[in-house]
Short mmCIF file of C-alpha atoms in Angstrom, two decimals:
data_model
loop_
_atom_site.label_atom_id
_atom_site.label_comp_id
_atom_site.label_asym_id
_atom_site.label_seq_id
_atom_site.Cartn_x
_atom_site.Cartn_y
_atom_site.Cartn_z
CA MET A 1 -17.96 94.29 -1.42
CA GLY A 2 -15.64 92.06 -3.39
CA ASP A 3 -13.97 88.95 -2.09
CA MET A 4 -10.49 89.57 -0.71
CA LEU A 5 -7.72 87.46 0.72
CA LEU A 6 -8.44 85.09 3.56
CA SER A 7 -6.33 84.78 6.71
CA ARG A 8 -2.66 83.98 6.07
CA ARG A 9 -3.04 80.38 7.23
CA THR A 10 -5.85 79.63 4.80
CA ALA A 11 -4.83 81.99 2.02
CA THR A 12 -1.50 80.20 1.82
CA ALA A 13 -3.10 76.78 1.91
CA LEU A 14 -3.25 74.41 -0.99
CA LEU A 15 -6.94 74.11 -1.87
CA VAL A 16 -7.94 70.80 -3.40
CA VAL A 17 -11.31 69.45 -4.46
CA SER A 18 -11.80 65.73 -4.97
CA ALA A 19 -15.14 64.41 -6.14
CA VAL A 20 -15.30 61.10 -4.31
CA ALA A 21 -18.35 59.09 -5.31
CA LEU A 22 -19.73 56.39 -3.08
CA ALA A 23 -18.74 53.75 -5.58
CA GLY A 24 -15.33 55.11 -6.43
CA CYS A 25 -12.85 57.98 -6.33
CA ALA A 26 -11.88 60.44 -9.03
CA SER A 27 -8.53 62.21 -9.26
CA PRO A 28 -8.27 65.42 -7.20
CA THR A 29 -8.81 68.66 -9.10
CA PRO A 30 -6.81 71.67 -7.87
CA VAL A 31 -8.67 74.86 -6.99
CA PRO A 32 -6.64 77.98 -7.85
CA THR A 33 -5.17 79.83 -4.88
CA PRO A 34 -4.69 83.62 -4.81
CA GLU A 35 -1.78 84.90 -6.90
CA SER A 36 -0.06 86.03 -3.71
CA ALA A 37 -0.38 82.64 -2.05
CA GLU A 38 2.79 80.81 -1.05
CA SER A 39 3.21 77.04 -1.25
CA GLU A 40 3.17 76.26 2.44
CA ALA A 41 0.65 75.00 5.01
CA ALA A 42 -2.10 72.52 4.62
CA ALA A 43 -4.89 71.19 2.44
CA ILE A 44 -8.63 71.59 2.33
CA LEU A 45 -10.32 68.58 0.80
CA THR A 46 -13.87 68.06 -0.42
CA SER A 47 -15.42 64.63 -0.81
CA VAL A 48 -18.94 63.31 -1.28
CA VAL A 49 -20.30 61.73 1.90
CA ALA A 50 -23.78 60.84 0.62
CA SER A 51 -25.91 61.37 -2.47
CA GLY A 52 -29.46 60.90 -3.72
CA LEU A 53 -31.18 63.21 -1.19
CA ASP A 54 -34.49 64.88 -2.07
CA ALA A 55 -34.61 68.68 -1.49
CA PRO A 56 -32.53 68.48 1.70
CA TRP A 57 -32.52 71.56 3.92
CA SER A 58 -30.58 71.06 7.16
CA ILE A 59 -27.97 68.83 8.81
CA ALA A 60 -27.64 68.20 12.55
CA PHE A 61 -25.47 65.72 14.44
CA HIS A 62 -26.76 63.29 17.08
CA GLY A 63 -23.46 62.25 18.56
CA GLU A 64 -21.47 60.98 15.58
CA THR A 65 -24.59 60.39 13.47
CA ALA A 66 -25.69 62.98 10.91
CA LEU A 67 -29.41 63.66 10.50
CA VAL A 68 -30.86 65.50 7.49
CA SER A 69 -34.25 67.13 6.91
CA GLU A 70 -35.93 66.98 3.50
CA ARG A 71 -38.14 70.00 2.89
CA ASP A 72 -40.86 68.55 0.66
CA SER A 73 -40.99 64.89 1.72
CA ALA A 74 -40.93 65.87 5.44
CA ARG A 75 -38.48 63.02 6.05
CA ILE A 76 -35.75 62.89 8.64
CA VAL A 77 -32.97 60.62 7.43
CA GLU A 78 -29.78 59.44 9.09
CA ILE A 79 -26.61 59.10 7.07
CA THR A 80 -25.18 55.62 7.47
CA ALA A 81 -21.50 54.68 7.67
CA THR A 82 -21.64 53.58 4.03
CA GLY A 83 -23.14 56.87 2.83
CA GLY A 84 -26.72 55.68 2.58
CA ALA A 85 -29.75 57.62 3.80
CA ARG A 86 -32.02 55.66 6.14
CA GLU A 87 -35.43 57.11 6.98
CA VAL A 88 -35.78 57.81 10.70
CA GLY A 89 -39.34 59.11 10.37
CA ARG A 90 -41.63 61.61 8.69
CA ILE A 91 -42.74 64.77 10.44
CA GLU A 92 -46.52 64.85 10.46
CA GLY A 93 -48.46 67.97 9.48
CA VAL A 94 -45.81 69.52 7.25
CA ARG A 95 -47.29 71.68 4.52
CA ALA A 96 -44.67 72.02 1.83
CA GLY A 97 -44.95 74.72 -0.81
CA GLY A 98 -42.69 77.45 -2.16
CA GLU A 99 -39.95 77.92 0.43
CA GLY A 100 -42.02 76.32 3.19
CA GLY A 101 -41.94 72.75 4.47
CA LEU A 102 -39.63 70.86 6.81
CA LEU A 103 -36.76 73.29 7.31
CA GLY A 104 -34.15 73.52 10.07
CA ILE A 105 -33.30 70.81 12.57
CA ALA A 106 -31.22 70.73 15.76
CA VAL A 107 -30.36 68.09 18.35
CA HIS A 108 -30.26 68.76 22.09
CA GLU A 109 -30.02 66.16 24.86
CA ASP A 110 -31.28 63.25 22.75
CA GLN A 111 -34.16 65.27 21.34
CA LEU A 112 -34.70 66.35 17.74
CA TYR A 113 -36.00 69.89 17.20
CA THR A 114 -37.69 70.69 13.88
CA TYR A 115 -38.78 73.97 12.29
CA LEU A 116 -41.70 73.36 9.94
CA THR A 117 -44.45 75.00 7.96
CA ALA A 118 -47.86 73.56 8.88
CA ASP A 119 -51.59 74.25 8.89
CA ALA A 120 -52.50 76.81 11.53
CA GLY A 121 -56.04 75.52 11.91
CA ASP A 122 -57.49 78.88 10.92
CA GLY A 123 -59.33 78.77 7.62
CA GLY A 124 -56.51 77.15 5.69
CA ALA A 125 -53.83 79.53 6.96
CA THR A 126 -50.31 78.29 7.58
CA GLU A 127 -47.80 78.95 10.32
CA ASN A 128 -44.22 78.08 11.07
CA ARG A 129 -43.58 76.31 14.33
CA ILE A 130 -40.88 74.46 16.21
CA GLU A 131 -41.48 70.99 17.64
CA ARG A 132 -39.33 68.55 19.58
CA ARG A 133 -39.33 64.75 19.72
CA ASP A 134 -37.28 62.17 21.57
CA LEU A 135 -34.67 60.41 19.46
CA LEU A 136 -35.13 56.73 20.25
CA GLY A 137 -32.86 53.77 19.60
CA ASP A 138 -29.30 53.52 18.38
CA PRO A 139 -27.64 54.70 15.15
CA GLY A 140 -28.81 52.52 12.32
CA ALA A 141 -32.18 52.01 14.04
CA LEU A 142 -33.16 55.50 15.20
CA SER A 143 -36.82 56.47 15.47
CA LEU A 144 -38.83 59.47 16.65
CA GLY A 145 -41.06 59.87 19.69
CA ASP A 146 -44.22 61.96 19.91
CA ALA A 147 -44.17 65.66 19.07
CA ALA A 148 -44.30 68.47 21.61
CA THR A 149 -44.72 72.06 20.46
CA VAL A 150 -41.92 74.42 21.47
CA VAL A 151 -43.31 77.56 19.82
CA ASP A 152 -46.01 78.16 17.22
CA GLY A 153 -47.69 81.07 15.52
CA ILE A 154 -44.61 82.15 13.55
CA PRO A 155 -45.91 83.79 10.36
CA ALA A 156 -45.50 81.70 7.21
CA ALA A 157 -45.71 82.44 3.48
CA GLY A 158 -44.60 81.07 0.14
CA ASN A 159 -41.22 82.67 0.78
CA HIS A 160 -39.15 84.33 3.53
CA ASN A 161 -39.77 81.71 6.19
CA GLY A 162 -36.33 81.81 7.80
CA GLY A 163 -36.12 78.37 9.39
CA ARG A 164 -32.63 77.84 10.80
CA ILE A 165 -32.51 76.61 14.40
CA ALA A 166 -29.51 75.93 16.64
CA PHE A 167 -28.54 75.76 20.28
CA GLY A 168 -26.14 78.42 21.42
CA PRO A 169 -23.26 78.02 23.88
CA ASP A 170 -25.66 79.26 26.58
CA GLY A 171 -27.90 76.22 26.06
CA MET A 172 -30.72 78.33 24.63
CA LEU A 173 -32.58 77.60 21.38
CA TYR A 174 -32.17 80.23 18.64
CA ALA A 175 -34.38 80.41 15.54
CA THR A 176 -34.33 82.62 12.45
CA THR A 177 -37.67 83.83 11.10
CA GLY A 178 -38.28 85.61 7.81
CA ASP A 179 -40.63 88.53 7.26
CA ALA A 180 -43.06 86.15 5.45
CA GLY A 181 -43.67 88.85 2.85
CA ASP A 182 -44.80 91.40 5.43
CA ARG A 183 -41.82 93.75 5.31
CA GLU A 184 -42.93 96.13 8.03
CA SER A 185 -43.41 93.30 10.54
CA ALA A 186 -39.63 92.98 10.78
CA GLN A 187 -39.61 96.29 12.67
CA ASP A 188 -42.54 95.34 14.93
CA PRO A 189 -41.19 94.03 18.26
CA ASP A 190 -44.53 92.33 18.93
CA ALA A 191 -44.34 90.22 15.74
CA LEU A 192 -42.38 86.96 15.51
CA SER A 193 -41.56 87.51 11.82
CA GLY A 194 -38.32 89.09 10.61
CA LYS A 195 -36.50 88.19 13.82
CA ILE A 196 -34.01 85.99 15.55
CA LEU A 197 -35.76 84.31 18.47
CA ARG A 198 -34.25 82.97 21.70
CA LEU A 199 -36.05 80.39 23.82
CA THR A 200 -35.37 77.80 26.48
CA PRO A 201 -35.32 74.20 25.21
CA GLU A 202 -38.91 73.85 26.46
CA GLY A 203 -40.08 77.01 24.66
CA ALA A 204 -40.21 79.46 27.55
CA VAL A 205 -38.83 83.00 27.30
CA PRO A 206 -35.48 83.31 29.10
CA ASP A 207 -35.44 85.88 31.90
CA ASP A 208 -32.46 87.67 30.34
CA ASN A 209 -33.97 88.22 26.88
CA PRO A 210 -33.69 91.87 25.78
CA ILE A 211 -37.48 92.42 25.75
CA PRO A 212 -39.07 91.11 28.97
CA GLY A 213 -41.55 88.33 28.25
CA SER A 214 -40.69 88.22 24.53
CA ALA A 215 -38.86 85.58 22.51
CA VAL A 216 -37.49 88.32 20.22
CA TYR A 217 -33.70 88.49 20.48
CA THR A 218 -33.01 90.79 17.49
CA LEU A 219 -35.24 92.46 14.91
CA GLY A 220 -35.07 94.08 11.49
CA HIS A 221 -34.30 90.92 9.49
CA ARG A 222 -35.58 90.10 6.02
CA ASN A 223 -34.81 86.38 5.77
CA PRO A 224 -31.92 85.22 7.97
CA GLN A 225 -30.74 81.76 6.98
CA GLY A 226 -27.67 80.74 8.97
CA ILE A 227 -26.46 81.09 12.57
CA ALA A 228 -23.25 80.00 14.28
CA TRP A 229 -21.05 80.91 17.23
CA THR A 230 -17.31 81.29 17.76
CA GLU A 231 -15.48 79.84 20.75
CA ASP A 232 -15.76 83.16 22.61
CA GLY A 233 -19.56 83.14 22.17
CA THR A 234 -19.81 85.70 19.36
CA MET A 235 -22.87 84.96 17.22
CA TYR A 236 -22.95 85.39 13.44
CA ALA A 237 -25.91 85.22 11.05
CA SER A 238 -26.23 85.20 7.27
CA GLU A 239 -29.17 86.95 5.62
CA PHE A 240 -30.80 87.16 2.21
CA GLY A 241 -31.17 90.73 0.96
CA GLN A 242 -33.73 92.03 -1.52
CA ASP A 243 -32.02 93.27 -4.70
CA THR A 244 -28.91 95.02 -3.46
CA TRP A 245 -27.02 93.33 -0.61
CA ASP A 246 -26.89 89.98 1.14
CA GLU A 247 -25.33 90.19 4.59
CA LEU A 248 -23.12 88.63 7.24
CA ASN A 249 -23.99 90.08 10.64
CA VAL A 250 -22.62 89.94 14.16
CA ILE A 251 -25.69 89.32 16.31
CA VAL A 252 -26.02 91.32 19.53
CA ALA A 253 -29.03 90.99 21.84
CA GLY A 254 -31.68 93.66 21.38
CA GLU A 255 -30.19 95.23 18.26
CA ASN A 256 -32.02 96.28 15.09
CA TYR A 257 -30.57 95.13 11.76
CA GLY A 258 -32.49 97.57 9.63
CA TRP A 259 -34.85 95.76 7.27
CA PRO A 260 -36.84 97.14 5.50
CA THR A 261 -35.57 100.65 6.27
CA VAL A 262 -32.03 99.81 5.21
CA GLU A 263 -30.33 96.98 3.33
CA GLY A 264 -26.62 96.34 3.65
CA ILE A 265 -24.13 98.85 5.04
CA ALA A 266 -26.02 102.12 5.57
CA ASP A 267 -24.22 103.83 8.47
CA ARG A 268 -27.50 105.00 9.97
CA GLU A 269 -28.03 105.58 13.64
CA GLY A 270 -30.19 102.97 15.35
CA PHE A 271 -29.30 100.15 12.94
CA VAL A 272 -26.46 97.62 12.97
CA ASP A 273 -24.47 97.34 9.74
CA PRO A 274 -23.27 93.95 8.46
CA VAL A 275 -19.58 93.12 8.72
CA GLN A 276 -19.69 92.03 5.10
CA GLN A 277 -22.11 92.29 2.18
CA TRP A 278 -22.39 90.73 -1.27
CA SER A 279 -24.52 91.10 -4.35
CA PRO A 280 -27.34 88.51 -4.30
CA SER A 281 -26.20 87.27 -7.72
CA THR A 282 -22.95 86.02 -6.17
CA ALA A 283 -24.28 84.95 -2.80
CA SER A 284 -27.71 84.12 -1.32
CA PRO A 285 -25.92 82.98 1.85
CA SER A 286 -27.69 80.12 3.59
CA GLY A 287 -26.33 77.87 6.34
CA ILE A 288 -23.07 78.79 8.05
CA ALA A 289 -20.57 77.04 10.30
CA VAL A 290 -17.53 78.06 12.33
CA ALA A 291 -14.46 75.86 11.95
CA ALA A 292 -10.68 76.33 12.07
CA ASP A 293 -11.00 80.04 12.97
CA GLU A 294 -13.16 80.75 9.94
CA ILE A 295 -16.82 81.15 9.03
CA VAL A 296 -17.88 78.79 6.26
CA ILE A 297 -20.89 80.03 4.28
CA ALA A 298 -22.99 77.93 1.88
CA ASN A 299 -24.39 80.02 -0.99
CA LEU A 300 -27.44 79.13 -3.07
CA ARG A 301 -27.66 81.45 -6.05
CA GLY A 302 -23.92 82.10 -5.93
CA GLU A 303 -23.21 78.33 -6.01
CA ARG A 304 -19.99 78.69 -4.04
CA LEU A 305 -18.54 78.04 -0.61
CA ARG A 306 -17.35 81.33 0.86
CA ILE A 307 -14.90 81.38 3.76
CA VAL A 308 -14.52 84.39 6.07
CA PRO A 309 -11.58 84.53 8.49
CA LEU A 310 -12.51 85.40 12.05
CA ALA A 311 -9.31 87.43 12.28
CA ASP A 312 -10.61 89.80 9.57
CA THR A 313 -14.33 89.44 8.94
CA GLY A 314 -14.29 92.13 6.27
CA THR A 315 -12.48 89.75 3.90
CA ALA A 316 -13.48 86.48 2.25
CA PHE A 317 -12.22 83.72 0.01
CA GLU A 318 -14.01 81.22 -2.17
CA LEU A 319 -13.12 77.57 -1.76
CA HIS A 320 -14.84 76.78 -5.06
CA GLY A 321 -13.42 79.67 -7.05
CA GLY A 322 -12.50 80.03 -10.68
CA GLU A 323 -13.40 76.99 -12.76
CA GLN A 324 -14.66 75.13 -9.70
CA ARG A 325 -17.45 77.61 -9.02
CA GLY A 326 -20.82 76.00 -9.56
CA GLU A 327 -19.39 72.48 -9.75
CA TYR A 328 -21.82 71.27 -7.09
CA GLY A 329 -24.60 73.77 -7.79
CA ARG A 330 -26.64 75.41 -5.04
CA LEU A 331 -25.31 75.01 -1.50
CA ARG A 332 -27.92 75.09 1.29
CA ASP A 333 -26.28 74.27 4.63
CA ALA A 334 -22.89 74.07 6.29
CA VAL A 335 -22.42 72.46 9.70
CA ALA A 336 -19.40 71.65 11.85
CA ALA A 337 -19.01 67.88 12.28
CA PRO A 338 -17.75 66.27 15.51
CA ASP A 339 -14.38 65.45 13.91
CA GLY A 340 -13.65 69.09 13.01
CA SER A 341 -14.63 68.87 9.34
CA VAL A 342 -17.51 70.82 7.81
CA TRP A 343 -20.36 69.07 6.02
CA VAL A 344 -22.01 71.02 3.21
CA LEU A 345 -25.45 70.25 1.78
CA THR A 346 -26.23 70.83 -1.90
CA ASN A 347 -29.74 71.92 -2.89
CA ASN A 348 -30.39 71.32 -6.58
CA THR A 349 -33.59 69.23 -6.36
CA ASP A 350 -35.78 71.88 -4.71
CA GLY A 351 -37.23 73.20 -7.97
CA ARG A 352 -34.79 76.09 -8.35
CA GLY A 353 -31.61 74.23 -9.15
CA ASP A 354 -30.28 72.22 -12.07
CA PRO A 355 -30.07 68.64 -10.76
CA ARG A 356 -27.31 66.48 -12.03
CA ASP A 357 -26.65 62.76 -11.55
CA GLY A 358 -26.33 61.98 -7.84
CA ASP A 359 -27.98 65.13 -6.50
CA ASP A 360 -28.54 66.10 -3.85
CA ARG A 361 -25.33 65.45 -1.93
CA ILE A 362 -23.47 66.00 1.30
CA LEU A 363 -19.90 67.26 0.78
CA ARG A 364 -17.17 67.04 3.40
CA VAL A 365 -14.59 69.81 3.76
CA ASP A 366 -11.47 69.09 5.83
CA PHE A 367 -9.36 71.89 7.26
CA GLY A 368 -5.77 70.70 7.43
CA GLU A 369 -2.99 72.02 9.63
CA GLY A 370 0.13 73.65 8.30
#
């Protein structure tokens, strides 16, 4: 499904990209708007908040302070007011390899939640698990308390580990898990792989989960990578497809999203179709955020920031379109910041990208008002 026009407010906006280095500021470079766009409304700006990160994977805010996970080093770093990256701590037991390592992070009530690949203690096998630790101290001097396991035993592999975690508007912890190379497990309600999970902050199963006694919230996922909610509580998730279609889905408790029986829009009874799909060559949608009535999607292989208007989720627009596409390389995460901007994480130092001077970076996108 090709990209189409965004909502009128954004489609008519002036889109500007400015590469602002920590040591200086370059002249803004215009990003082409659609031919039908009118010169009214606001601006969307991109600037570099921080640089020099090592295979970063996820951003989460602790109050006004941004924390970042690094997949291979297992570091948690805080981004300082001057754009530096100060190490808060290293997550013990992380076993990095392939797409595994220290993945998603989330903050809830002064605790840091981490999704990581680790030894399972069973003949060298690995697992994915979620842990939580107290965040101690003040910004600029944060540290981590001892680990407590929230959930373990999530299947792990060299790829398809899922790994995004976030707290929903209901206060519950949601986690995406990949099929870990076992395609059929995505359809098995007793398996934790190929799912979106829902847990209490302590790791218990909520009483109102769709399957009594089970953390499984939805099934039939290949490798979901991003989750976010709108103001009315609607949940969206991005997902890597196999060879045909990557997806943007509306997530509804208890539903089946088809993998591996179907991929993309199939119109088959018993499965939920995505609201939008893209060829993997132009997408590989990773982290997503909701801001200014739009869904902002970071794309890895597609190397572009795709924006989907909530008013018409079957359409999309690329912030980095035309000549700007690929300017920052692979984009791993997008998260709404406390001030209403969106911070976007590049991912060129993970072994699959083409690092350039300053990688990896955090980019800031501001949604102006018309």
